[in-house]
Amino acid sequence: VLSQLLVRDRAKRDALVSARVVAESARCVECGICSYNCPLGIDVRSHARQGIPVADSHCLTCGECVARCPRGTLHFETSTIFAAAPAAPGARPR
Amino acid sequence: MSARYVIVGNGAAGAAAAWAIRARDESAEITIVGDEKVPFYSRPGLAYLLLGVIPDKQVFSRPDRIYAEAAIRRVTARVTAIEPAPHRALLDDGRVLRYDRLLLALGAAATLPSIPGVDLDGVVTLDNYEGTRRIIKLASKARRAVVVGGGITALELAEGLLARGVETHYLMRGERYWANVLDPSESALVEARLVEHGMRIHKGVELGEILGRKGRVAGVRTTAGDEIACDMVGVAIGVQPRTGLAASIGIRTGRGIFASETFETDVPDIFAAGDCAEVLDPATGKRSVDALWSVASEQGRTVGDVMAGHPTVYRRPAPFNVTRIGGITTTVIGSVGTGARDDDLVSLSRGDTFVWREQLADFATVSTQGTDRLRLVIGNDRIAGAVVMGDQTLSRRLQHIVRAPVDITPFREHLLDGSNDLRSVLASLAEGSAMGVT
C-alpha cells in the first residue's frame, strides 16, 4: 500500500513538473467550469474550445480544470519542453 | 464587392459557420441574426447554471467583444420572412438584410405535451438562457416539483431542481430510465444514484393533466387518476427542429430542414446546419437530425467552408456525447440501442441522436466494477458503439476505435470471451491501431 502511495505521489509530482493541460475540442461545450475554477483566472475555456494546450506561463498544472470538466475535455500530457534536447546532430532544442 | 453572408441563429452551428467564413474570407460581410437579447452562450452549460456550479455570467462563452474582433456583426431580431429571388431577409423590427448566401441555423425548441394545463405559470423547459433564469427564480420559492421526460435533459432539469432544494418527483412512463439507449443495469445504476441523492422516482406513470390555481401550477394528475401537489412542472420530452421559416419558402422539411451533404437546401444560396437540419449522409443515403453540440459545431465549420466557396463534404462521424447522469460521468458513442421501448421521449432530446437508438444485430459485451461500467456493441469487424460509465480512462480510446473505425477482427474473440479483461484487450487494440497508423 505504501509503495502504491509513493508511486501515485511520484506520478503527481511528475505531472506538476513536466505536464501541461491539453484539450480535445470535440468534447468541449463551452460551459466554462474550467475557467471558473482556475485559481489563476486563466481562460481555460477558450483554449479548450479551440483545442489548444494551456500554454499560459502562469498555469500551475494544479489540475482543478482537468478534474472538474464534466465532459472529460481536458487531460494532462507530458511536455518535452523541460527534457534534454534530442542528441541528433543539428537538431534544434525543442 | 465583398460577399454578404447572413446567418440566422446565434448558436453553436451559426457561430462556428461565421468563424469558418471569416477564416476563408477576410473581406466578407458577416451578420448573425438571433432573437435572444443576450450574447452567445453555452446551451449545454445551462444545466450547470441550474445546478449552481457556475455563476450566471459564466455561461456567456463568447462575449460581443470577440464578435467585434472578428468583424462579425450580431443583430438581435427575428427573421420573419426570406425572399429568395431578391436575396433578402426581413426582420421583425422592419430592417431588411441583403445576402449573397444565407444559413439557417435556427436550432430546435423544447416540445411541450398536448395536455390540459401546459400553459400554466410554473411549467418549465430547460431550453434557453431566459427560461433557465426563470427556473432558478421559481425554484427559489418552490417546495415541490414534478419532472417528466426521458434522456439527458430531463435528468439535468430534475437534478438541477433537487440541487436547489426542491423536493423533486421524476415521473417515468416506462419501467426504467432511458430504456432505448441504456441497458437495464445502466438504468439501474443511474436510478440508484438518483434515489441516493433524494430523487423520488415514480415508474409506469404518465402525466395526464397539470392542475392549476389562479393561473399557477398547483399539481399534476396522472392518467391513472393519482394526484401529486407541486409548484413546478419540468418537461423534457424532446425537441422540435425549427423548420417553419424554411417551409414557408418551399424548402422540403421532414423532422428537420432537408439539407444535402454540403448543407444546401432546395433553394439556391440558402443552407441549413445544426439542430434544425436533417442532413444527408452520403455513406448511408439517409438523412438525420443530431441534437448534439459537437455535431452542430462541426456542421457549422463545414457549412462555413462551403459557403465561402471551399466545397467540403460533411462526413458524419459516429456521434458521441459525454454527460453526467445521476452524478455518473457517462460517454455514449455510436450505436448502442437496446431495442427497448422508450415512451418518455416523443422526439430527440438535447444532447441526443437517433444513432444511439439504432439496435444492430450485434453482440454486447460488458465489464462492471462498482459504478464503473463499460458496454461494447461488437460488430463483425468493428466496435459499433460503446457506453462508458464512471471511469473514463478508456472513453477517448474507444471514441477513436468506434469512429475510425478500427478493424477488430484479430481481437474479436478476445473481446467476446467473457473471461478476458475488456480493458486490457481494448488497450492492446488501440495500441495495435496506433502502430498500424504510423
PDB file of C-alpha atoms in Angstrom, chain B residues 68-315:
ATOM      1  CA  ALA B  68     -16.272  42.647 -32.916  1.00  0.00           C
ATOM      2  CA  GLU B  69     -12.656  41.483 -33.143  1.00  0.00           C
ATOM      3  CA  ALA B  70     -13.634  39.048 -35.913  1.00  0.00           C
ATOM      4  CA  ALA B  71     -15.780  41.748 -37.569  1.00  0.00           C
ATOM      5  CA  ILE B  72     -18.892  39.611 -37.186  1.00  0.00           C
ATOM      6  CA  ARG B  73     -21.992  41.733 -36.729  1.00  0.00           C
ATOM      7  CA  ARG B  74     -24.538  40.414 -34.220  1.00  0.00           C
ATOM      8  CA  VAL B  75     -28.106  41.609 -34.718  1.00  0.00           C
ATOM      9  CA  THR B  76     -30.868  40.958 -32.179  1.00  0.00           C
ATOM     10  CA  ALA B  77     -34.057  40.393 -34.136  1.00  0.00           C
ATOM     11  CA  ARG B  78     -36.281  37.662 -35.522  1.00  0.00           C
ATOM     12  CA  VAL B  79     -36.259  36.860 -39.214  1.00  0.00           C
ATOM     13  CA  THR B  80     -39.919  36.954 -40.243  1.00  0.00           C
ATOM     14  CA  ALA B  81     -39.524  36.198 -43.940  1.00  0.00           C
ATOM     15  CA  ILE B  82     -36.958  35.366 -46.581  1.00  0.00           C
ATOM     16  CA  GLU B  83     -37.297  36.492 -50.192  1.00  0.00           C
ATOM     17  CA  PRO B  84     -35.109  34.105 -52.209  1.00  0.00           C
ATOM     18  CA  ALA B  85     -35.339  35.905 -55.552  1.00  0.00           C
ATOM     19  CA  PRO B  86     -34.050  39.317 -54.432  1.00  0.00           C
ATOM     20  CA  HIS B  87     -31.918  37.593 -51.745  1.00  0.00           C
ATOM     21  CA  ARG B  88     -33.421  39.492 -48.821  1.00  0.00           C
ATOM     22  CA  ALA B  89     -34.204  38.594 -45.214  1.00  0.00           C
ATOM     23  CA  LEU B  90     -36.880  40.640 -43.458  1.00  0.00           C
ATOM     24  CA  LEU B  91     -36.570  41.277 -39.714  1.00  0.00           C
ATOM     25  CA  ASP B  92     -39.351  41.828 -37.200  1.00  0.00           C
ATOM     26  CA  ASP B  93     -38.029  45.333 -36.414  1.00  0.00           C
ATOM     27  CA  GLY B  94     -38.560  46.360 -40.048  1.00  0.00           C
ATOM     28  CA  ARG B  95     -34.938  46.081 -41.113  1.00  0.00           C
ATOM     29  CA  VAL B  96     -34.010  44.301 -44.334  1.00  0.00           C
ATOM     30  CA  LEU B  97     -30.783  42.321 -44.749  1.00  0.00           C
ATOM     31  CA  ARG B  98     -29.453  41.573 -48.221  1.00  0.00           C
ATOM     32  CA  TYR B  99     -27.433  38.401 -48.634  1.00  0.00           C
ATOM     33  CA  ASP B 100     -25.430  36.513 -51.208  1.00  0.00           C
ATOM     34  CA  ARG B 101     -25.574  33.367 -49.094  1.00  0.00           C
ATOM     35  CA  LEU B 102     -27.788  32.647 -46.128  1.00  0.00           C
ATOM     36  CA  LEU B 103     -27.523  29.963 -43.452  1.00  0.00           C
ATOM     37  CA  LEU B 104     -30.462  28.650 -41.468  1.00  0.00           C
ATOM     38  CA  ALA B 105     -29.021  27.624 -38.088  1.00  0.00           C
ATOM     39  CA  LEU B 106     -32.177  28.068 -36.062  1.00  0.00           C
ATOM     40  CA  GLY B 107     -31.733  25.182 -33.666  1.00  0.00           C
ATOM     41  CA  ALA B 108     -34.564  23.278 -32.036  1.00  0.00           C
ATOM     42  CA  ALA B 109     -37.173  24.205 -29.435  1.00  0.00           C
ATOM     43  CA  ALA B 110     -38.345  22.125 -26.486  1.00  0.00           C
ATOM     44  CA  THR B 111     -41.552  20.229 -27.214  1.00  0.00           C
ATOM     45  CA  LEU B 112     -44.497  20.604 -24.860  1.00  0.00           C
ATOM     46  CA  PRO B 113     -47.058  17.840 -24.371  1.00  0.00           C
ATOM     47  CA  SER B 114     -50.610  18.487 -25.546  1.00  0.00           C
ATOM     48  CA  ILE B 115     -52.307  18.056 -22.198  1.00  0.00           C
ATOM     49  CA  PRO B 116     -54.506  20.411 -20.199  1.00  0.00           C
ATOM     50  CA  GLY B 117     -52.648  22.925 -18.032  1.00  0.00           C
ATOM     51  CA  VAL B 118     -49.453  23.020 -20.079  1.00  0.00           C
ATOM     52  CA  ASP B 119     -49.658  26.825 -20.370  1.00  0.00           C
ATOM     53  CA  LEU B 120     -49.862  27.400 -16.598  1.00  0.00           C
ATOM     54  CA  ASP B 121     -47.246  29.556 -14.894  1.00  0.00           C
ATOM     55  CA  GLY B 122     -44.695  27.149 -13.397  1.00  0.00           C
ATOM     56  CA  VAL B 123     -44.435  24.765 -16.352  1.00  0.00           C
ATOM     57  CA  VAL B 124     -40.773  24.949 -17.419  1.00  0.00           C
ATOM     58  CA  THR B 125     -38.350  23.572 -20.015  1.00  0.00           C
ATOM     59  CA  LEU B 126     -34.534  23.640 -19.933  1.00  0.00           C
ATOM     60  CA  ASP B 127     -34.268  25.304 -23.307  1.00  0.00           C
ATOM     61  CA  ASN B 128     -32.662  28.731 -23.316  1.00  0.00           C
ATOM     62  CA  TYR B 129     -30.990  31.286 -21.072  1.00  0.00           C
ATOM     63  CA  GLU B 130     -34.069  33.346 -20.152  1.00  0.00           C
ATOM     64  CA  GLY B 131     -36.037  30.174 -19.414  1.00  0.00           C
ATOM     65  CA  THR B 132     -33.265  28.881 -17.170  1.00  0.00           C
ATOM     66  CA  ARG B 133     -33.195  32.161 -15.225  1.00  0.00           C
ATOM     67  CA  ARG B 134     -36.900  31.740 -14.713  1.00  0.00           C
ATOM     68  CA  ILE B 135     -36.496  28.157 -13.475  1.00  0.00           C
ATOM     69  CA  ILE B 136     -33.910  29.340 -10.937  1.00  0.00           C
ATOM     70  CA  LYS B 137     -36.235  32.095  -9.745  1.00  0.00           C
ATOM     71  CA  LEU B 138     -39.224  29.770  -9.440  1.00  0.00           C
ATOM     72  CA  ALA B 139     -37.101  27.097  -7.719  1.00  0.00           C
ATOM     73  CA  SER B 140     -36.103  29.557  -5.005  1.00  0.00           C
ATOM     74  CA  LYS B 141     -39.733  29.617  -3.835  1.00  0.00           C
ATOM     75  CA  ALA B 142     -40.935  26.168  -4.891  1.00  0.00           C
ATOM     76  CA  ARG B 143     -41.266  23.359  -2.414  1.00  0.00           C
ATOM     77  CA  ARG B 144     -42.050  20.503  -4.726  1.00  0.00           C
ATOM     78  CA  ALA B 145     -41.572  19.851  -8.445  1.00  0.00           C
ATOM     79  CA  VAL B 146     -42.611  17.147 -10.872  1.00  0.00           C
ATOM     80  CA  VAL B 147     -40.373  16.387 -13.857  1.00  0.00           C
ATOM     81  CA  VAL B 148     -41.415  14.325 -16.874  1.00  0.00           C
ATOM     82  CA  GLY B 149     -39.433  13.167 -19.881  1.00  0.00           C
ATOM     83  CA  GLY B 150     -36.518  10.946 -20.757  1.00  0.00           C
ATOM     84  CA  GLY B 151     -32.920  11.205 -21.817  1.00  0.00           C
ATOM     85  CA  ILE B 152     -30.290  13.625 -20.639  1.00  0.00           C
ATOM     86  CA  THR B 153     -32.249  16.876 -20.452  1.00  0.00           C
ATOM     87  CA  ALA B 154     -34.963  15.536 -18.144  1.00  0.00           C
ATOM     88  CA  LEU B 155     -32.348  14.466 -15.617  1.00  0.00           C
ATOM     89  CA  GLU B 156     -30.459  17.745 -15.925  1.00  0.00           C
ATOM     90  CA  LEU B 157     -33.680  19.520 -15.093  1.00  0.00           C
ATOM     91  CA  ALA B 158     -34.603  17.148 -12.251  1.00  0.00           C
ATOM     92  CA  GLU B 159     -31.119  17.132 -10.722  1.00  0.00           C
ATOM     93  CA  GLY B 160     -30.897  20.908 -11.006  1.00  0.00           C
ATOM     94  CA  LEU B 161     -34.156  21.395  -9.126  1.00  0.00           C
ATOM     95  CA  LEU B 162     -33.073  18.869  -6.492  1.00  0.00           C
ATOM     96  CA  ALA B 163     -29.754  20.695  -6.058  1.00  0.00           C
ATOM     97  CA  ARG B 164     -31.748  23.885  -5.423  1.00  0.00           C
ATOM     98  CA  GLY B 165     -33.514  22.233  -2.534  1.00  0.00           C
ATOM     99  CA  VAL B 166     -36.786  21.447  -4.273  1.00  0.00           C
ATOM    100  CA  GLU B 167     -38.392  18.094  -3.446  1.00  0.00           C
ATOM    101  CA  THR B 168     -38.329  16.568  -6.915  1.00  0.00           C
ATOM    102  CA  HIS B 169     -40.541  13.800  -8.253  1.00  0.00           C
ATOM    103  CA  TYR B 170     -39.372  12.216 -11.518  1.00  0.00           C
ATOM    104  CA  LEU B 171     -42.157  10.531 -13.451  1.00  0.00           C
ATOM    105  CA  MET B 172     -41.367   7.760 -15.930  1.00  0.00           C
ATOM    106  CA  ARG B 173     -43.890   6.212 -18.281  1.00  0.00           C
ATOM    107  CA  GLY B 174     -41.774   3.094 -18.642  1.00  0.00           C
ATOM    108  CA  GLU B 175     -40.157   0.828 -16.104  1.00  0.00           C
ATOM    109  CA  ARG B 176     -36.648   2.181 -16.353  1.00  0.00           C
ATOM    110  CA  TYR B 177     -34.637   5.280 -17.271  1.00  0.00           C
ATOM    111  CA  TRP B 178     -33.718   5.933 -20.956  1.00  0.00           C
ATOM    112  CA  ALA B 179     -34.608   2.392 -21.962  1.00  0.00           C
ATOM    113  CA  ASN B 180     -33.754   2.563 -25.658  1.00  0.00           C
ATOM    114  CA  VAL B 181     -30.190   3.766 -25.101  1.00  0.00           C
ATOM    115  CA  LEU B 182     -29.152   2.318 -21.722  1.00  0.00           C
ATOM    116  CA  ASP B 183     -29.347  -1.369 -20.869  1.00  0.00           C
ATOM    117  CA  PRO B 184     -31.211  -2.467 -17.699  1.00  0.00           C
ATOM    118  CA  SER B 185     -28.095  -2.450 -15.497  1.00  0.00           C
ATOM    119  CA  GLU B 186     -27.060   1.002 -16.689  1.00  0.00           C
ATOM    120  CA  SER B 187     -30.553   2.362 -15.994  1.00  0.00           C
ATOM    121  CA  ALA B 188     -30.450   0.750 -12.547  1.00  0.00           C
ATOM    122  CA  LEU B 189     -27.074   2.359 -11.780  1.00  0.00           C
ATOM    123  CA  VAL B 190     -28.389   5.823 -12.643  1.00  0.00           C
ATOM    124  CA  GLU B 191     -31.686   5.339 -10.811  1.00  0.00           C
ATOM    125  CA  ALA B 192     -29.911   4.093  -7.653  1.00  0.00           C
ATOM    126  CA  ARG B 193     -27.741   7.210  -7.633  1.00  0.00           C
ATOM    127  CA  LEU B 194     -30.729   9.477  -8.134  1.00  0.00           C
ATOM    128  CA  VAL B 195     -32.573   7.873  -5.218  1.00  0.00           C
ATOM    129  CA  GLU B 196     -29.428   8.213  -3.111  1.00  0.00           C
ATOM    130  CA  HIS B 197     -29.442  11.948  -3.896  1.00  0.00           C
ATOM    131  CA  GLY B 198     -33.052  12.234  -2.753  1.00  0.00           C
ATOM    132  CA  MET B 199     -34.943  11.977  -6.037  1.00  0.00           C
ATOM    133  CA  ARG B 200     -38.434  10.492  -5.792  1.00  0.00           C
ATOM    134  CA  ILE B 201     -38.869   8.223  -8.811  1.00  0.00           C
ATOM    135  CA  HIS B 202     -42.306   7.087  -9.955  1.00  0.00           C
ATOM    136  CA  LYS B 203     -42.355   4.345 -12.595  1.00  0.00           C
ATOM    137  CA  GLY B 204     -45.091   3.399 -15.014  1.00  0.00           C
ATOM    138  CA  VAL B 205     -46.700   6.790 -14.504  1.00  0.00           C
ATOM    139  CA  GLU B 206     -47.967   9.038 -17.260  1.00  0.00           C
ATOM    140  CA  LEU B 207     -48.809  12.704 -16.914  1.00  0.00           C
ATOM    141  CA  GLY B 208     -52.469  13.259 -17.743  1.00  0.00           C
ATOM    142  CA  GLU B 209     -53.100  16.845 -16.707  1.00  0.00           C
ATOM    143  CA  ILE B 210     -51.394  19.754 -14.999  1.00  0.00           C
ATOM    144  CA  LEU B 211     -53.601  21.248 -12.314  1.00  0.00           C
ATOM    145  CA  GLY B 212     -53.679  24.971 -11.655  1.00  0.00           C
ATOM    146  CA  ARG B 213     -54.869  27.572  -9.203  1.00  0.00           C
ATOM    147  CA  LYS B 214     -55.150  31.216 -10.274  1.00  0.00           C
ATOM    148  CA  GLY B 215     -53.102  30.541 -13.400  1.00  0.00           C
ATOM    149  CA  ARG B 216     -50.281  28.868 -11.485  1.00  0.00           C
ATOM    150  CA  VAL B 217     -49.256  25.218 -11.256  1.00  0.00           C
ATOM    151  CA  ALA B 218     -50.796  23.530  -8.215  1.00  0.00           C
ATOM    152  CA  GLY B 219     -50.189  19.892  -9.023  1.00  0.00           C
ATOM    153  CA  VAL B 220     -50.395  17.114 -11.576  1.00  0.00           C
ATOM    154  CA  ARG B 221     -52.874  14.327 -12.202  1.00  0.00           C
ATOM    155  CA  THR B 222     -51.614  11.082 -13.715  1.00  0.00           C
ATOM    156  CA  THR B 223     -53.570   9.160 -16.344  1.00  0.00           C
ATOM    157  CA  ALA B 224     -54.305   6.631 -13.584  1.00  0.00           C
ATOM    158  CA  GLY B 225     -56.009   9.439 -11.653  1.00  0.00           C
ATOM    159  CA  ASP B 226     -53.429   9.925  -8.885  1.00  0.00           C
ATOM    160  CA  GLU B 227     -52.586  13.479  -7.890  1.00  0.00           C
ATOM    161  CA  ILE B 228     -49.284  14.987  -6.767  1.00  0.00           C
ATOM    162  CA  ALA B 229     -49.399  18.535  -5.396  1.00  0.00           C
ATOM    163  CA  CYS B 230     -46.486  20.649  -6.676  1.00  0.00           C
ATOM    164  CA  ASP B 231     -45.420  24.222  -7.545  1.00  0.00           C
ATOM    165  CA  MET B 232     -43.441  23.457 -10.691  1.00  0.00           C
ATOM    166  CA  VAL B 233     -43.605  21.024 -13.585  1.00  0.00           C
ATOM    167  CA  GLY B 234     -40.448  20.415 -15.627  1.00  0.00           C
ATOM    168  CA  VAL B 235     -40.907  18.989 -19.101  1.00  0.00           C
ATOM    169  CA  ALA B 236     -38.200  17.421 -21.295  1.00  0.00           C
ATOM    170  CA  ILE B 237     -39.932  15.122 -23.764  1.00  0.00           C
ATOM    171  CA  GLY B 238     -37.863  16.156 -26.759  1.00  0.00           C
ATOM    172  CA  VAL B 239     -37.001  18.992 -29.065  1.00  0.00           C
ATOM    173  CA  GLN B 240     -38.531  20.126 -32.326  1.00  0.00           C
ATOM    174  CA  PRO B 241     -36.195  21.441 -35.058  1.00  0.00           C
ATOM    175  CA  ARG B 242     -37.289  24.928 -36.178  1.00  0.00           C
ATOM    176  CA  THR B 243     -38.410  24.335 -39.751  1.00  0.00           C
ATOM    177  CA  GLY B 244     -41.182  26.918 -40.211  1.00  0.00           C
ATOM    178  CA  LEU B 245     -39.120  29.617 -41.923  1.00  0.00           C
ATOM    179  CA  ALA B 246     -37.685  27.107 -44.418  1.00  0.00           C
ATOM    180  CA  ALA B 247     -41.073  25.545 -45.130  1.00  0.00           C
ATOM    181  CA  SER B 248     -42.548  28.995 -45.787  1.00  0.00           C
ATOM    182  CA  ILE B 249     -40.302  29.410 -48.828  1.00  0.00           C
ATOM    183  CA  GLY B 250     -40.877  25.937 -50.203  1.00  0.00           C
ATOM    184  CA  ILE B 251     -37.821  24.145 -48.808  1.00  0.00           C
ATOM    185  CA  ARG B 252     -38.626  20.496 -48.117  1.00  0.00           C
ATOM    186  CA  THR B 253     -38.672  19.572 -44.464  1.00  0.00           C
ATOM    187  CA  GLY B 254     -39.162  16.364 -42.531  1.00  0.00           C
ATOM    188  CA  ARG B 255     -38.071  16.111 -38.911  1.00  0.00           C
ATOM    189  CA  GLY B 256     -35.743  18.949 -39.826  1.00  0.00           C
ATOM    190  CA  ILE B 257     -34.857  21.133 -42.804  1.00  0.00           C
ATOM    191  CA  PHE B 258     -33.676  18.880 -45.624  1.00  0.00           C
ATOM    192  CA  ALA B 259     -30.018  19.537 -46.419  1.00  0.00           C
ATOM    193  CA  SER B 260     -27.561  17.839 -48.743  1.00  0.00           C
ATOM    194  CA  GLU B 261     -24.157  16.517 -47.651  1.00  0.00           C
ATOM    195  CA  THR B 262     -22.883  20.013 -48.445  1.00  0.00           C
ATOM    196  CA  PHE B 263     -25.747  21.577 -46.446  1.00  0.00           C
ATOM    197  CA  GLU B 264     -27.571  23.004 -49.464  1.00  0.00           C
ATOM    198  CA  THR B 265     -31.335  23.249 -49.255  1.00  0.00           C
ATOM    199  CA  ASP B 266     -33.834  23.210 -52.136  1.00  0.00           C
ATOM    200  CA  VAL B 267     -33.411  26.968 -52.579  1.00  0.00           C
ATOM    201  CA  PRO B 268     -30.188  28.263 -54.157  1.00  0.00           C
ATOM    202  CA  ASP B 269     -27.831  30.145 -51.826  1.00  0.00           C
ATOM    203  CA  ILE B 270     -29.738  29.015 -48.730  1.00  0.00           C
ATOM    204  CA  PHE B 271     -28.045  26.463 -46.483  1.00  0.00           C
ATOM    205  CA  ALA B 272     -29.104  24.689 -43.286  1.00  0.00           C
ATOM    206  CA  ALA B 273     -26.999  23.179 -40.471  1.00  0.00           C
ATOM    207  CA  GLY B 274     -27.135  22.273 -36.790  1.00  0.00           C
ATOM    208  CA  ASP B 275     -30.115  21.059 -34.762  1.00  0.00           C
ATOM    209  CA  CYS B 276     -32.629  22.463 -37.283  1.00  0.00           C
ATOM    210  CA  ALA B 277     -31.221  20.479 -40.209  1.00  0.00           C
ATOM    211  CA  GLU B 278     -31.847  16.949 -41.405  1.00  0.00           C
ATOM    212  CA  VAL B 279     -28.588  16.287 -43.208  1.00  0.00           C
ATOM    213  CA  LEU B 280     -27.926  13.647 -45.835  1.00  0.00           C
ATOM    214  CA  ASP B 281     -25.232  11.126 -45.002  1.00  0.00           C
ATOM    215  CA  PRO B 282     -23.781  10.014 -48.330  1.00  0.00           C
ATOM    216  CA  ALA B 283     -22.440   6.823 -46.738  1.00  0.00           C
ATOM    217  CA  THR B 284     -25.910   5.533 -45.868  1.00  0.00           C
ATOM    218  CA  GLY B 285     -28.137   7.639 -48.132  1.00  0.00           C
ATOM    219  CA  LYS B 286     -30.191   8.532 -45.053  1.00  0.00           C
ATOM    220  CA  ARG B 287     -30.970  11.921 -43.592  1.00  0.00           C
ATOM    221  CA  SER B 288     -30.688  12.506 -39.882  1.00  0.00           C
ATOM    222  CA  VAL B 289     -31.037  15.074 -37.135  1.00  0.00           C
ATOM    223  CA  ASP B 290     -28.471  15.088 -34.328  1.00  0.00           C
ATOM    224  CA  ALA B 291     -29.236  17.463 -31.450  1.00  0.00           C
ATOM    225  CA  LEU B 292     -25.634  17.457 -30.254  1.00  0.00           C
ATOM    226  CA  TRP B 293     -23.426  20.491 -29.564  1.00  0.00           C
ATOM    227  CA  SER B 294     -20.327  18.814 -31.059  1.00  0.00           C
ATOM    228  CA  VAL B 295     -22.187  17.850 -34.243  1.00  0.00           C
ATOM    229  CA  ALA B 296     -23.666  21.354 -34.588  1.00  0.00           C
ATOM    230  CA  SER B 297     -20.199  22.911 -34.224  1.00  0.00           C
ATOM    231  CA  GLU B 298     -18.679  20.532 -36.767  1.00  0.00           C
ATOM    232  CA  GLN B 299     -21.533  21.095 -39.224  1.00  0.00           C
ATOM    233  CA  GLY B 300     -21.198  24.842 -38.714  1.00  0.00           C
ATOM    234  CA  ARG B 301     -17.483  24.767 -39.529  1.00  0.00           C
ATOM    235  CA  THR B 302     -18.116  22.667 -42.625  1.00  0.00           C
ATOM    236  CA  VAL B 303     -21.012  24.742 -43.969  1.00  0.00           C
ATOM    237  CA  GLY B 304     -18.945  27.883 -43.378  1.00  0.00           C
ATOM    238  CA  ASP B 305     -16.241  26.464 -45.654  1.00  0.00           C
ATOM    239  CA  VAL B 306     -18.822  25.513 -48.280  1.00  0.00           C
ATOM    240  CA  MET B 307     -20.495  28.925 -48.211  1.00  0.00           C
ATOM    241  CA  ALA B 308     -17.136  30.659 -48.546  1.00  0.00           C
ATOM    242  CA  GLY B 309     -16.531  28.734 -51.742  1.00  0.00           C
ATOM    243  CA  HIS B 310     -14.471  25.805 -50.489  1.00  0.00           C
ATOM    244  CA  PRO B 311     -16.573  22.717 -51.199  1.00  0.00           C
ATOM    245  CA  THR B 312     -16.281  20.330 -48.310  1.00  0.00           C
ATOM    246  CA  VAL B 313     -18.388  17.225 -47.891  1.00  0.00           C
ATOM    247  CA  TYR B 314     -19.533  16.570 -44.366  1.00  0.00           C
ATOM    248  CA  ARG B 315     -18.617  13.090 -43.235  1.00  0.00           C
TER     249      ARG B 315
END
